[in-house]
Amino acid sequence: MNKTALPGDLWIASDIHLGAAAPQTARAFYDFLAHARTQAQALILCGDIFDAWIGDDHALRQPPDWLETALHELRLTAQLIPVWLVRGNRDFLMGKALANALGARLMAAPIRLDTDAGPILLAHGDEYCTDDLAYQRFRRVVHTPWIQSLFLALPLTLRRKIAGWARNRSRQAQQGKPLQIMDVNTQAVTQALQSAGCDVLIHGHTHRPAVHALDLDGRPAQRYVLPDWECDHAQPPRGGWISVSKTDGVRMHPWPPLP
Ligand code: LP5
Ligand code: MN
């Protein structure tokens, strides 16, 4: 199990899905980053920061306007506080070159964070969706190193097409899946918490923000689920984050903040 000590006030967000088609979501997120820069002591972006990531070279060579803005905002943030990037199921190809260019660091999750609020297991969440067999098959394939190298060697136009196709297939596939299959498996979560020696799990991915009470062989535990960000196609717009601090423990917050 990966682990690291992370003291101080942490802010955690995930599933922002930045992309050309989500300008309002991006604006809300940049507003959040501006607050994080001055109020947090570290920021963890817990996967699916981008709607699809097709290789660091795409960002670093000739980024489209929306991506250039995203990189600029992330860089500004990383100049003031440590920014950690966790790979999600759509941006699992984020690499060291991106992190270096931003002044950020990659975090290999699942990871045990030793925080001021105690030990916390952090993960994107897709790894615990073990009932979604079709997804787990897809995941194994796209996490295979030679397949990733092959994909990254393709011209950008082709990579973009494949990513668009995969996103469409994913949307179609989900229409035929029962909701329960697309949630985390309780046994997978329980085992992960036990092997990490944690009573708290924070994850994203499912877009079902909540705090779930769990029982770890008689010991109470909690599973915090981060919300996704959607301010372009949802009414009311939604987004949110989790803070971890000594004084307040683990807390969920909507974004924009409630008046
Ligand atoms: O992402 P979301 O929330 O819509 O759904 C996820 C699962 N889907 C995915 C697929 C991603 O959305 C696609 C990301 C594209 C990234 C760009 C790189 C592309 C290629 C890289 C090759 C190295 O993660 C979805 C889950 C859902 O969460 C809930 O947990 O159900 O799983 C699926 O939909 C999987 C399908 O059941 C089967 C997969 C169809 C896609 C086939 C494309 C194959 C491309 C392979 C290229 C080598
Ligand atoms: Mn996800």
PDB file of C-alpha atoms and ligand atoms in Angstrom:
ATOM      1  CA  MET A   1       0.000   0.000   0.000  1.00  0.00           C
ATOM      2  CA  ASN A   2       1.337   3.430  -0.947  1.00  0.00           C
ATOM      3  CA  LYS A   3       1.406   5.914   1.887  1.00  0.00           C
ATOM      4  CA  THR A   4       2.507   9.438   2.601  1.00  0.00           C
ATOM      5  CA  ALA A   5       2.265  11.970   5.408  1.00  0.00           C
ATOM      6  CA  LEU A   6       0.220  15.002   4.404  1.00  0.00           C
ATOM      7  CA  PRO A   7      -0.220  17.440   7.288  1.00  0.00           C
ATOM      8  CA  GLY A   8      -2.054  20.771   7.058  1.00  0.00           C
ATOM      9  CA  ASP A   9      -5.416  21.755   5.595  1.00  0.00           C
ATOM     10  CA  LEU A  10      -6.096  19.633   2.511  1.00  0.00           C
ATOM     11  CA  TRP A  11      -8.653  20.338  -0.173  1.00  0.00           C
ATOM     12  CA  ILE A  12      -9.729  17.458  -2.397  1.00  0.00           C
ATOM     13  CA  ALA A  13     -11.805  17.542  -5.590  1.00  0.00           C
ATOM     14  CA  SER A  14     -12.346  15.101  -8.455  1.00  0.00           C
ATOM     15  CA  ASP A  15     -14.369  14.457 -11.601  1.00  0.00           C
ATOM     16  CA  ILE A  16     -14.216  17.947 -13.042  1.00  0.00           C
ATOM     17  CA  HIS A  17     -13.983  16.518 -16.575  1.00  0.00           C
ATOM     18  CA  LEU A  18     -12.394  19.632 -18.091  1.00  0.00           C
ATOM     19  CA  GLY A  19     -12.703  19.782 -21.850  1.00  0.00           C
ATOM     20  CA  ALA A  20     -13.674  21.946 -24.803  1.00  0.00           C
ATOM     21  CA  ALA A  21     -17.371  21.247 -24.235  1.00  0.00           C
ATOM     22  CA  ALA A  22     -17.519  22.442 -20.612  1.00  0.00           C
ATOM     23  CA  PRO A  23     -16.550  26.145 -20.373  1.00  0.00           C
ATOM     24  CA  GLN A  24     -18.851  27.007 -17.429  1.00  0.00           C
ATOM     25  CA  THR A  25     -17.634  24.028 -15.429  1.00  0.00           C
ATOM     26  CA  ALA A  26     -14.080  25.155 -16.091  1.00  0.00           C
ATOM     27  CA  ARG A  27     -14.895  28.685 -14.888  1.00  0.00           C
ATOM     28  CA  ALA A  28     -16.424  27.375 -11.661  1.00  0.00           C
ATOM     29  CA  PHE A  29     -13.389  25.172 -11.110  1.00  0.00           C
ATOM     30  CA  TYR A  30     -10.915  28.022 -11.706  1.00  0.00           C
ATOM     31  CA  ASP A  31     -12.822  30.072  -9.160  1.00  0.00           C
ATOM     32  CA  PHE A  32     -12.423  27.145  -6.742  1.00  0.00           C
ATOM     33  CA  LEU A  33      -8.681  26.989  -7.515  1.00  0.00           C
ATOM     34  CA  ALA A  34      -8.336  30.691  -6.717  1.00  0.00           C
ATOM     35  CA  HIS A  35      -9.837  30.031  -3.271  1.00  0.00           C
ATOM     36  CA  ALA A  36      -7.724  26.909  -2.757  1.00  0.00           C
ATOM     37  CA  ARG A  37      -4.561  28.872  -3.537  1.00  0.00           C
ATOM     38  CA  THR A  38      -5.098  31.141  -0.557  1.00  0.00           C
ATOM     39  CA  GLN A  39      -6.953  28.887   1.890  1.00  0.00           C
ATOM     40  CA  ALA A  40      -5.629  25.352   1.484  1.00  0.00           C
ATOM     41  CA  GLN A  41      -2.211  24.034   2.380  1.00  0.00           C
ATOM     42  CA  ALA A  42      -2.338  21.358  -0.323  1.00  0.00           C
ATOM     43  CA  LEU A  43      -4.731  20.457  -3.117  1.00  0.00           C
ATOM     44  CA  ILE A  44      -5.412  16.930  -4.317  1.00  0.00           C
ATOM     45  CA  LEU A  45      -7.196  16.460  -7.632  1.00  0.00           C
ATOM     46  CA  CYS A  46      -8.450  12.921  -7.262  1.00  0.00           C
ATOM     47  CA  GLY A  47      -8.884  11.798 -10.857  1.00  0.00           C
ATOM     48  CA  ASP A  48     -10.923  12.678 -13.945  1.00  0.00           C
ATOM     49  CA  ILE A  49      -9.661  16.232 -13.868  1.00  0.00           C
ATOM     50  CA  PHE A  50      -9.927  16.013 -17.648  1.00  0.00           C
ATOM     51  CA  ASP A  51     -12.750  14.558 -19.719  1.00  0.00           C
ATOM     52  CA  ALA A  52     -10.160  12.462 -21.572  1.00  0.00           C
ATOM     53  CA  TRP A  53      -6.373  12.615 -21.520  1.00  0.00           C
ATOM     54  CA  ILE A  54      -4.691  11.421 -24.682  1.00  0.00           C
ATOM     55  CA  GLY A  55      -1.058  12.026 -23.740  1.00  0.00           C
ATOM     56  CA  ASP A  56       1.114  14.694 -22.132  1.00  0.00           C
ATOM     57  CA  ASP A  57       2.597  15.659 -25.502  1.00  0.00           C
ATOM     58  CA  HIS A  58      -0.869  16.836 -26.589  1.00  0.00           C
ATOM     59  CA  ALA A  59      -0.866  19.363 -23.766  1.00  0.00           C
ATOM     60  CA  LEU A  60       2.721  20.384 -23.967  1.00  0.00           C
ATOM     61  CA  ARG A  61       3.144  20.793 -27.721  1.00  0.00           C
ATOM     62  CA  GLN A  62       0.175  22.738 -29.044  1.00  0.00           C
ATOM     63  CA  PRO A  63      -2.625  22.833 -26.511  1.00  0.00           C
ATOM     64  CA  PRO A  64      -6.022  24.061 -27.707  1.00  0.00           C
ATOM     65  CA  ASP A  65      -7.204  27.275 -25.991  1.00  0.00           C
ATOM     66  CA  TRP A  66      -9.303  25.597 -23.304  1.00  0.00           C
ATOM     67  CA  LEU A  67      -6.376  23.377 -22.319  1.00  0.00           C
ATOM     68  CA  GLU A  68      -3.900  26.218 -22.293  1.00  0.00           C
ATOM     69  CA  THR A  69      -6.159  28.044 -19.843  1.00  0.00           C
ATOM     70  CA  ALA A  70      -6.525  24.913 -17.687  1.00  0.00           C
ATOM     71  CA  LEU A  71      -2.755  24.417 -17.567  1.00  0.00           C
ATOM     72  CA  HIS A  72      -2.235  28.073 -16.695  1.00  0.00           C
ATOM     73  CA  GLU A  73      -4.729  27.921 -13.790  1.00  0.00           C
ATOM     74  CA  LEU A  74      -3.224  24.706 -12.436  1.00  0.00           C
ATOM     75  CA  ARG A  75       0.300  26.113 -12.741  1.00  0.00           C
ATOM     76  CA  LEU A  76      -0.708  29.281 -10.855  1.00  0.00           C
ATOM     77  CA  THR A  77      -2.096  27.108  -8.085  1.00  0.00           C
ATOM     78  CA  ALA A  78       0.978  24.882  -7.919  1.00  0.00           C
ATOM     79  CA  GLN A  79       3.152  27.981  -7.544  1.00  0.00           C
ATOM     80  CA  LEU A  80       1.454  28.709  -4.226  1.00  0.00           C
ATOM     81  CA  ILE A  81       0.515  25.345  -2.710  1.00  0.00           C
ATOM     82  CA  PRO A  82       1.483  21.716  -3.408  1.00  0.00           C
ATOM     83  CA  VAL A  83      -0.850  20.245  -6.048  1.00  0.00           C
ATOM     84  CA  TRP A  84      -1.195  16.473  -6.329  1.00  0.00           C
ATOM     85  CA  LEU A  85      -2.652  14.750  -9.392  1.00  0.00           C
ATOM     86  CA  VAL A  86      -4.327  11.358  -9.066  1.00  0.00           C
ATOM     87  CA  ARG A  87      -5.083   9.478 -12.271  1.00  0.00           C
ATOM     88  CA  GLY A  88      -8.759   8.680 -12.923  1.00  0.00           C
ATOM     89  CA  ASN A  89     -10.422   6.368 -15.429  1.00  0.00           C
ATOM     90  CA  ARG A  90     -10.489   9.053 -18.119  1.00  0.00           C
ATOM     91  CA  ASP A  91      -7.119  10.679 -17.509  1.00  0.00           C
ATOM     92  CA  PHE A  92      -5.082   7.614 -16.539  1.00  0.00           C
ATOM     93  CA  LEU A  93      -2.545   8.651 -19.178  1.00  0.00           C
ATOM     94  CA  MET A  94      -1.509  11.780 -17.258  1.00  0.00           C
ATOM     95  CA  GLY A  95       2.234  11.447 -16.836  1.00  0.00           C
ATOM     96  CA  LYS A  96       5.329  12.967 -15.288  1.00  0.00           C
ATOM     97  CA  ALA A  97       5.822  15.423 -18.143  1.00  0.00           C
ATOM     98  CA  LEU A  98       2.456  17.019 -17.384  1.00  0.00           C
ATOM     99  CA  ALA A  99       3.119  17.091 -13.639  1.00  0.00           C
ATOM    100  CA  ASN A 100       6.554  18.663 -14.196  1.00  0.00           C
ATOM    101  CA  ALA A 101       5.175  21.266 -16.562  1.00  0.00           C
ATOM    102  CA  LEU A 102       2.625  22.270 -13.942  1.00  0.00           C
ATOM    103  CA  GLY A 103       4.955  22.143 -10.975  1.00  0.00           C
ATOM    104  CA  ALA A 104       2.580  19.507  -9.565  1.00  0.00           C
ATOM    105  CA  ARG A 105       3.180  15.923  -8.446  1.00  0.00           C
ATOM    106  CA  LEU A 106       1.530  12.646  -9.397  1.00  0.00           C
ATOM    107  CA  MET A 107       0.048  10.657  -6.532  1.00  0.00           C
ATOM    108  CA  ALA A 108      -0.161   6.880  -7.017  1.00  0.00           C
ATOM    109  CA  ALA A 109      -3.554   5.922  -5.566  1.00  0.00           C
ATOM    110  CA  PRO A 110      -5.001   4.034  -3.752  1.00  0.00           C
ATOM    111  CA  ILE A 111      -2.862   5.644  -1.095  1.00  0.00           C
ATOM    112  CA  ARG A 112      -2.962   5.984   2.675  1.00  0.00           C
ATOM    113  CA  LEU A 113      -2.642   9.632   3.663  1.00  0.00           C
ATOM    114  CA  ASP A 114      -1.530  10.338   7.205  1.00  0.00           C
ATOM    115  CA  THR A 115      -3.370  13.612   7.737  1.00  0.00           C
ATOM    116  CA  ASP A 116      -4.108  15.921  10.656  1.00  0.00           C
ATOM    117  CA  ALA A 117      -7.539  14.255  10.782  1.00  0.00           C
ATOM    118  CA  GLY A 118      -6.017  10.759  11.001  1.00  0.00           C
ATOM    119  CA  PRO A 119      -5.243   8.128   8.381  1.00  0.00           C
ATOM    120  CA  ILE A 120      -7.359   8.347   5.227  1.00  0.00           C
ATOM    121  CA  LEU A 121      -7.474   5.985   2.268  1.00  0.00           C
ATOM    122  CA  LEU A 122      -7.742   7.956  -0.978  1.00  0.00           C
ATOM    123  CA  ALA A 123      -8.615   6.534  -4.399  1.00  0.00           C
ATOM    124  CA  HIS A 124     -10.330   7.621  -7.589  1.00  0.00           C
ATOM    125  CA  GLY A 125     -12.921   4.895  -6.915  1.00  0.00           C
ATOM    126  CA  ASP A 126     -13.157   2.957 -10.181  1.00  0.00           C
ATOM    127  CA  GLU A 127     -10.904   0.246  -8.759  1.00  0.00           C
ATOM    128  CA  TYR A 128     -13.640  -0.664  -6.264  1.00  0.00           C
ATOM    129  CA  CYS A 129     -16.398  -0.998  -8.912  1.00  0.00           C
ATOM    130  CA  THR A 130     -15.664  -4.697  -9.116  1.00  0.00           C
ATOM    131  CA  ASP A 131     -19.239  -5.711 -10.074  1.00  0.00           C
ATOM    132  CA  ASP A 132     -18.852  -3.837 -13.381  1.00  0.00           C
ATOM    133  CA  LEU A 133     -17.066  -6.677 -15.115  1.00  0.00           C
ATOM    134  CA  ALA A 134     -17.081  -5.029 -18.574  1.00  0.00           C
ATOM    135  CA  TYR A 135     -15.444  -1.938 -17.101  1.00  0.00           C
ATOM    136  CA  GLN A 136     -12.837  -3.946 -15.181  1.00  0.00           C
ATOM    137  CA  ARG A 137     -11.951  -5.740 -18.448  1.00  0.00           C
ATOM    138  CA  PHE A 138     -11.594  -2.373 -20.221  1.00  0.00           C
ATOM    139  CA  ARG A 139      -9.481  -1.115 -17.310  1.00  0.00           C
ATOM    140  CA  ARG A 140      -7.098  -4.048 -17.464  1.00  0.00           C
ATOM    141  CA  VAL A 141      -6.608  -3.532 -21.200  1.00  0.00           C
ATOM    142  CA  VAL A 142      -5.937   0.209 -21.052  1.00  0.00           C
ATOM    143  CA  HIS A 143      -3.620  -0.145 -18.042  1.00  0.00           C
ATOM    144  CA  THR A 144      -1.415  -2.604 -19.942  1.00  0.00           C
ATOM    145  CA  PRO A 145       1.919  -0.806 -20.462  1.00  0.00           C
ATOM    146  CA  TRP A 146       2.527  -1.921 -24.072  1.00  0.00           C
ATOM    147  CA  ILE A 147      -1.007  -0.953 -25.095  1.00  0.00           C
ATOM    148  CA  GLN A 148      -0.486   2.490 -23.568  1.00  0.00           C
ATOM    149  CA  SER A 149       2.858   2.866 -25.389  1.00  0.00           C
ATOM    150  CA  LEU A 150       1.229   1.853 -28.661  1.00  0.00           C
ATOM    151  CA  PHE A 151      -1.596   4.351 -28.162  1.00  0.00           C
ATOM    152  CA  LEU A 152       0.817   7.157 -27.244  1.00  0.00           C
ATOM    153  CA  ALA A 153       2.832   6.493 -30.403  1.00  0.00           C
ATOM    154  CA  LEU A 154      -0.221   7.126 -32.609  1.00  0.00           C
ATOM    155  CA  PRO A 155      -0.741  10.512 -34.259  1.00  0.00           C
ATOM    156  CA  LEU A 156      -2.777  12.928 -32.122  1.00  0.00           C
ATOM    157  CA  THR A 157      -5.684  13.055 -34.566  1.00  0.00           C
ATOM    158  CA  LEU A 158      -6.100   9.294 -34.338  1.00  0.00           C
ATOM    159  CA  ARG A 159      -5.748   9.313 -30.541  1.00  0.00           C
ATOM    160  CA  ARG A 160      -8.418  11.991 -30.341  1.00  0.00           C
ATOM    161  CA  LYS A 161     -10.737   9.863 -32.502  1.00  0.00           C
ATOM    162  CA  ILE A 162     -10.169   6.745 -30.398  1.00  0.00           C
ATOM    163  CA  ALA A 163     -10.808   8.695 -27.185  1.00  0.00           C
ATOM    164  CA  GLY A 164     -14.042  10.155 -28.616  1.00  0.00           C
ATOM    165  CA  TRP A 165     -15.121   6.693 -29.675  1.00  0.00           C
ATOM    166  CA  ALA A 166     -14.308   5.214 -26.244  1.00  0.00           C
ATOM    167  CA  ARG A 167     -16.306   7.977 -24.521  1.00  0.00           C
ATOM    168  CA  ASN A 168     -19.323   7.272 -26.752  1.00  0.00           C
ATOM    169  CA  ARG A 169     -19.082   3.527 -26.203  1.00  0.00           C
ATOM    170  CA  SER A 170     -18.855   4.161 -22.469  1.00  0.00           C
ATOM    171  CA  ARG A 171     -22.018   6.304 -22.488  1.00  0.00           C
ATOM    172  CA  GLN A 172     -23.898   3.652 -24.483  1.00  0.00           C
ATOM    173  CA  ALA A 173     -22.656   0.819 -22.283  1.00  0.00           C
ATOM    174  CA  GLN A 174     -23.858   2.593 -19.144  1.00  0.00           C
ATOM    175  CA  GLN A 175     -27.438   2.831 -20.433  1.00  0.00           C
ATOM    176  CA  GLY A 176     -27.688  -0.942 -20.241  1.00  0.00           C
ATOM    177  CA  LYS A 177     -26.116  -1.319 -16.787  1.00  0.00           C
ATOM    178  CA  PRO A 178     -28.084  -1.435 -13.520  1.00  0.00           C
ATOM    179  CA  LEU A 179     -27.108   1.507 -11.289  1.00  0.00           C
ATOM    180  CA  GLN A 180     -25.958  -0.805  -8.527  1.00  0.00           C
ATOM    181  CA  ILE A 181     -23.319  -2.415 -10.755  1.00  0.00           C
ATOM    182  CA  MET A 182     -21.780   1.005 -11.396  1.00  0.00           C
ATOM    183  CA  ASP A 183     -21.285   1.692  -7.687  1.00  0.00           C
ATOM    184  CA  VAL A 184     -18.415   0.504  -5.519  1.00  0.00           C
ATOM    185  CA  ASN A 185     -18.554  -3.012  -4.127  1.00  0.00           C
ATOM    186  CA  THR A 186     -18.843  -2.901  -0.322  1.00  0.00           C
ATOM    187  CA  GLN A 187     -16.575  -5.894   0.166  1.00  0.00           C
ATOM    188  CA  ALA A 188     -13.874  -4.367  -2.049  1.00  0.00           C
ATOM    189  CA  VAL A 189     -14.064  -1.156   0.003  1.00  0.00           C
ATOM    190  CA  THR A 190     -13.994  -2.975   3.336  1.00  0.00           C
ATOM    191  CA  GLN A 191     -10.977  -5.029   2.331  1.00  0.00           C
ATOM    192  CA  ALA A 192      -9.137  -1.962   1.046  1.00  0.00           C
ATOM    193  CA  LEU A 193      -9.783  -0.065   4.300  1.00  0.00           C
ATOM    194  CA  GLN A 194      -8.655  -3.006   6.399  1.00  0.00           C
ATOM    195  CA  SER A 195      -5.444  -3.553   4.484  1.00  0.00           C
ATOM    196  CA  ALA A 196      -4.653   0.183   4.629  1.00  0.00           C
ATOM    197  CA  GLY A 197      -5.421   0.332   8.360  1.00  0.00           C
ATOM    198  CA  CYS A 198      -7.864   3.224   7.790  1.00  0.00           C
ATOM    199  CA  ASP A 199     -11.402   3.977   8.984  1.00  0.00           C
ATOM    200  CA  VAL A 200     -12.023   6.643   6.364  1.00  0.00           C
ATOM    201  CA  LEU A 201     -12.131   6.327   2.580  1.00  0.00           C
ATOM    202  CA  ILE A 202     -12.444   9.285   0.223  1.00  0.00           C
ATOM    203  CA  HIS A 203     -13.135   8.615  -3.439  1.00  0.00           C
ATOM    204  CA  GLY A 204     -14.854  10.065  -6.483  1.00  0.00           C
ATOM    205  CA  HIS A 205     -15.814   8.468  -9.808  1.00  0.00           C
ATOM    206  CA  THR A 206     -19.417   7.396  -9.117  1.00  0.00           C
ATOM    207  CA  HIS A 207     -20.827  10.956  -9.129  1.00  0.00           C
ATOM    208  CA  ARG A 208     -22.977  10.047  -6.130  1.00  0.00           C
ATOM    209  CA  PRO A 209     -21.802  12.438  -3.399  1.00  0.00           C
ATOM    210  CA  ALA A 210     -22.575  11.097   0.060  1.00  0.00           C
ATOM    211  CA  VAL A 211     -21.158  10.047   3.394  1.00  0.00           C
ATOM    212  CA  HIS A 212     -21.737   6.340   3.985  1.00  0.00           C
ATOM    213  CA  ALA A 213     -21.394   4.674   7.366  1.00  0.00           C
ATOM    214  CA  LEU A 214     -19.601   1.325   7.255  1.00  0.00           C
ATOM    215  CA  ASP A 215     -18.894  -1.405   9.709  1.00  0.00           C
ATOM    216  CA  LEU A 216     -15.369  -2.826   9.809  1.00  0.00           C
ATOM    217  CA  ASP A 217     -15.789  -5.883  12.011  1.00  0.00           C
ATOM    218  CA  GLY A 218     -17.621  -3.854  14.636  1.00  0.00           C
ATOM    219  CA  ARG A 219     -15.580  -0.673  14.156  1.00  0.00           C
ATOM    220  CA  PRO A 220     -17.395   2.279  12.603  1.00  0.00           C
ATOM    221  CA  ALA A 221     -15.920   3.659   9.380  1.00  0.00           C
ATOM    222  CA  GLN A 222     -16.934   6.225   6.781  1.00  0.00           C
ATOM    223  CA  ARG A 223     -16.875   6.387   3.004  1.00  0.00           C
ATOM    224  CA  TYR A 224     -16.944   9.921   1.592  1.00  0.00           C
ATOM    225  CA  VAL A 225     -17.901  10.234  -2.065  1.00  0.00           C
ATOM    226  CA  LEU A 226     -16.820  13.362  -3.930  1.00  0.00           C
ATOM    227  CA  PRO A 227     -19.293  14.957  -6.353  1.00  0.00           C
ATOM    228  CA  ASP A 228     -18.663  15.481 -10.059  1.00  0.00           C
ATOM    229  CA  TRP A 229     -18.635  19.017 -11.498  1.00  0.00           C
ATOM    230  CA  GLU A 230     -21.259  19.907 -14.101  1.00  0.00           C
ATOM    231  CA  CYS A 231     -22.140  23.534 -14.714  1.00  0.00           C
ATOM    232  CA  ASP A 232     -22.781  23.369 -18.459  1.00  0.00           C
ATOM    233  CA  HIS A 233     -25.474  20.758 -18.883  1.00  0.00           C
ATOM    234  CA  ALA A 234     -27.084  20.483 -15.445  1.00  0.00           C
ATOM    235  CA  GLN A 235     -29.580  22.696 -13.683  1.00  0.00           C
ATOM    236  CA  PRO A 236     -28.781  23.601 -10.970  1.00  0.00           C
ATOM    237  CA  PRO A 237     -25.056  23.498 -11.698  1.00  0.00           C
ATOM    238  CA  ARG A 238     -23.120  21.216  -9.377  1.00  0.00           C
ATOM    239  CA  GLY A 239     -19.636  20.718  -8.025  1.00  0.00           C
ATOM    240  CA  GLY A 240     -17.962  20.329  -4.687  1.00  0.00           C
ATOM    241  CA  TRP A 241     -14.968  19.326  -2.650  1.00  0.00           C
ATOM    242  CA  ILE A 242     -13.826  17.835   0.627  1.00  0.00           C
ATOM    243  CA  SER A 243     -11.671  19.505   3.242  1.00  0.00           C
ATOM    244  CA  VAL A 244      -9.483  17.639   5.713  1.00  0.00           C
ATOM    245  CA  SER A 245      -8.230  19.542   8.736  1.00  0.00           C
ATOM    246  CA  LYS A 246      -7.283  19.112  12.359  1.00  0.00           C
ATOM    247  CA  THR A 247     -10.095  21.325  13.637  1.00  0.00           C
ATOM    248  CA  ASP A 248     -12.987  20.145  11.429  1.00  0.00           C
ATOM    249  CA  GLY A 249     -11.975  16.615  10.416  1.00  0.00           C
ATOM    250  CA  VAL A 250     -13.346  15.547   7.037  1.00  0.00           C
ATOM    251  CA  ARG A 251     -16.076  17.756   5.566  1.00  0.00           C
ATOM    252  CA  MET A 252     -17.964  17.940   2.283  1.00  0.00           C
ATOM    253  CA  HIS A 253     -18.677  21.304   0.673  1.00  0.00           C
ATOM    254  CA  PRO A 254     -20.750  22.286  -2.352  1.00  0.00           C
ATOM    255  CA  TRP A 255     -19.269  24.561  -5.008  1.00  0.00           C
ATOM    256  CA  PRO A 256     -20.284  27.281  -5.575  1.00  0.00           C
ATOM    257  CA  PRO A 257     -20.641  27.699  -1.784  1.00  0.00           C
ATOM    258  CA  LEU A 258     -24.191  28.062  -0.459  1.00  0.00           C
ATOM    259  CA  PRO A 259     -25.155  31.727   0.103  1.00  0.00           C
TER     260      PRO A 259
HETATM  261  O1  LP5 B   1     -16.105   7.551 -17.757  1.00  0.00           O
HETATM  262  P1  LP5 B   1     -17.529   7.293 -17.472  1.00  0.00           P
HETATM  263  O2  LP5 B   1     -17.993   7.919 -16.199  1.00  0.00           O
HETATM  264  O3  LP5 B   1     -18.405   7.651 -18.640  1.00  0.00           O
HETATM  265  O4  LP5 B   1     -17.732   5.709 -17.322  1.00  0.00           O
HETATM  266  C1  LP5 B   1     -16.827   4.901 -16.591  1.00  0.00           C
HETATM  267  C2  LP5 B   1     -16.472   3.685 -17.400  1.00  0.00           C
HETATM  268  N1  LP5 B   1     -15.970   4.059 -18.728  1.00  0.00           N
HETATM  269  C3  LP5 B   1     -14.679   4.350 -18.939  1.00  0.00           C
HETATM  270  C4  LP5 B   1     -14.269   4.693 -20.357  1.00  0.00           C
HETATM  271  C5  LP5 B   1     -13.857   6.145 -20.420  1.00  0.00           C
HETATM  272  O5  LP5 B   1     -14.972   7.004 -20.285  1.00  0.00           O
HETATM  273  C6  LP5 B   1     -13.133   6.437 -21.731  1.00  0.00           C
HETATM  274  C7  LP5 B   1     -11.911   7.279 -21.471  1.00  0.00           C
HETATM  275  C8  LP5 B   1     -11.127   7.644 -22.687  1.00  0.00           C
HETATM  276  C9  LP5 B   1      -9.690   8.006 -22.304  1.00  0.00           C
HETATM  277  C10 LP5 B   1      -8.780   8.328 -23.445  1.00  0.00           C
HETATM  278  C11 LP5 B   1      -7.793   7.239 -23.819  1.00  0.00           C
HETATM  279  C12 LP5 B   1      -8.399   6.124 -24.595  1.00  0.00           C
HETATM  280  C13 LP5 B   1      -7.549   4.903 -24.966  1.00  0.00           C
HETATM  281  C14 LP5 B   1      -6.301   4.624 -24.225  1.00  0.00           C
HETATM  282  C15 LP5 B   1      -5.680   3.318 -24.562  1.00  0.00           C
HETATM  283  C16 LP5 B   1      -4.416   3.050 -23.832  1.00  0.00           C
HETATM  284  O6  LP5 B   1     -13.866   4.382 -18.051  1.00  0.00           O
HETATM  285  C17 LP5 B   1     -17.660   2.780 -17.569  1.00  0.00           C
HETATM  286  C18 LP5 B   1     -18.242   2.444 -16.209  1.00  0.00           C
HETATM  287  C19 LP5 B   1     -18.598   3.730 -15.472  1.00  0.00           C
HETATM  288  O7  LP5 B   1     -17.428   4.537 -15.366  1.00  0.00           O
HETATM  289  C20 LP5 B   1     -19.125   3.493 -14.068  1.00  0.00           C
HETATM  290  O8  LP5 B   1     -18.142   2.910 -13.260  1.00  0.00           O
HETATM  291  O9  LP5 B   1     -19.391   1.626 -16.362  1.00  0.00           O
HETATM  292  O10 LP5 B   1     -17.188   1.565 -18.160  1.00  0.00           O
HETATM  293  C21 LP5 B   1     -17.535   1.297 -19.431  1.00  0.00           C
HETATM  294  O11 LP5 B   1     -18.403   1.931 -20.002  1.00  0.00           O
HETATM  295  C22 LP5 B   1     -16.810   0.135 -20.052  1.00  0.00           C
HETATM  296  C23 LP5 B   1     -17.701  -0.536 -21.080  1.00  0.00           C
HETATM  297  O12 LP5 B   1     -18.619  -1.380 -20.406  1.00  0.00           O
HETATM  298  C24 LP5 B   1     -16.877  -1.245 -22.120  1.00  0.00           C
HETATM  299  C25 LP5 B   1     -15.785  -0.393 -22.754  1.00  0.00           C
HETATM  300  C26 LP5 B   1     -16.134   0.239 -24.062  1.00  0.00           C
HETATM  301  C27 LP5 B   1     -15.028   1.127 -24.591  1.00  0.00           C
HETATM  302  C28 LP5 B   1     -14.161   0.437 -25.598  1.00  0.00           C
HETATM  303  C29 LP5 B   1     -13.071   1.353 -26.071  1.00  0.00           C
HETATM  304  C30 LP5 B   1     -11.787   0.609 -26.325  1.00  0.00           C
HETATM  305  C31 LP5 B   1     -10.612   1.529 -26.622  1.00  0.00           C
HETATM  306  C32 LP5 B   1      -9.327   0.748 -26.394  1.00  0.00           C
HETATM  307  C33 LP5 B   1      -8.149   1.357 -27.018  1.00  0.00           C
HETATM  308  C34 LP5 B   1      -6.987   0.472 -26.879  1.00  0.00           C
HETATM  309 MN    MN B   2     -14.143   8.629 -13.031  1.00  0.00          MN
END
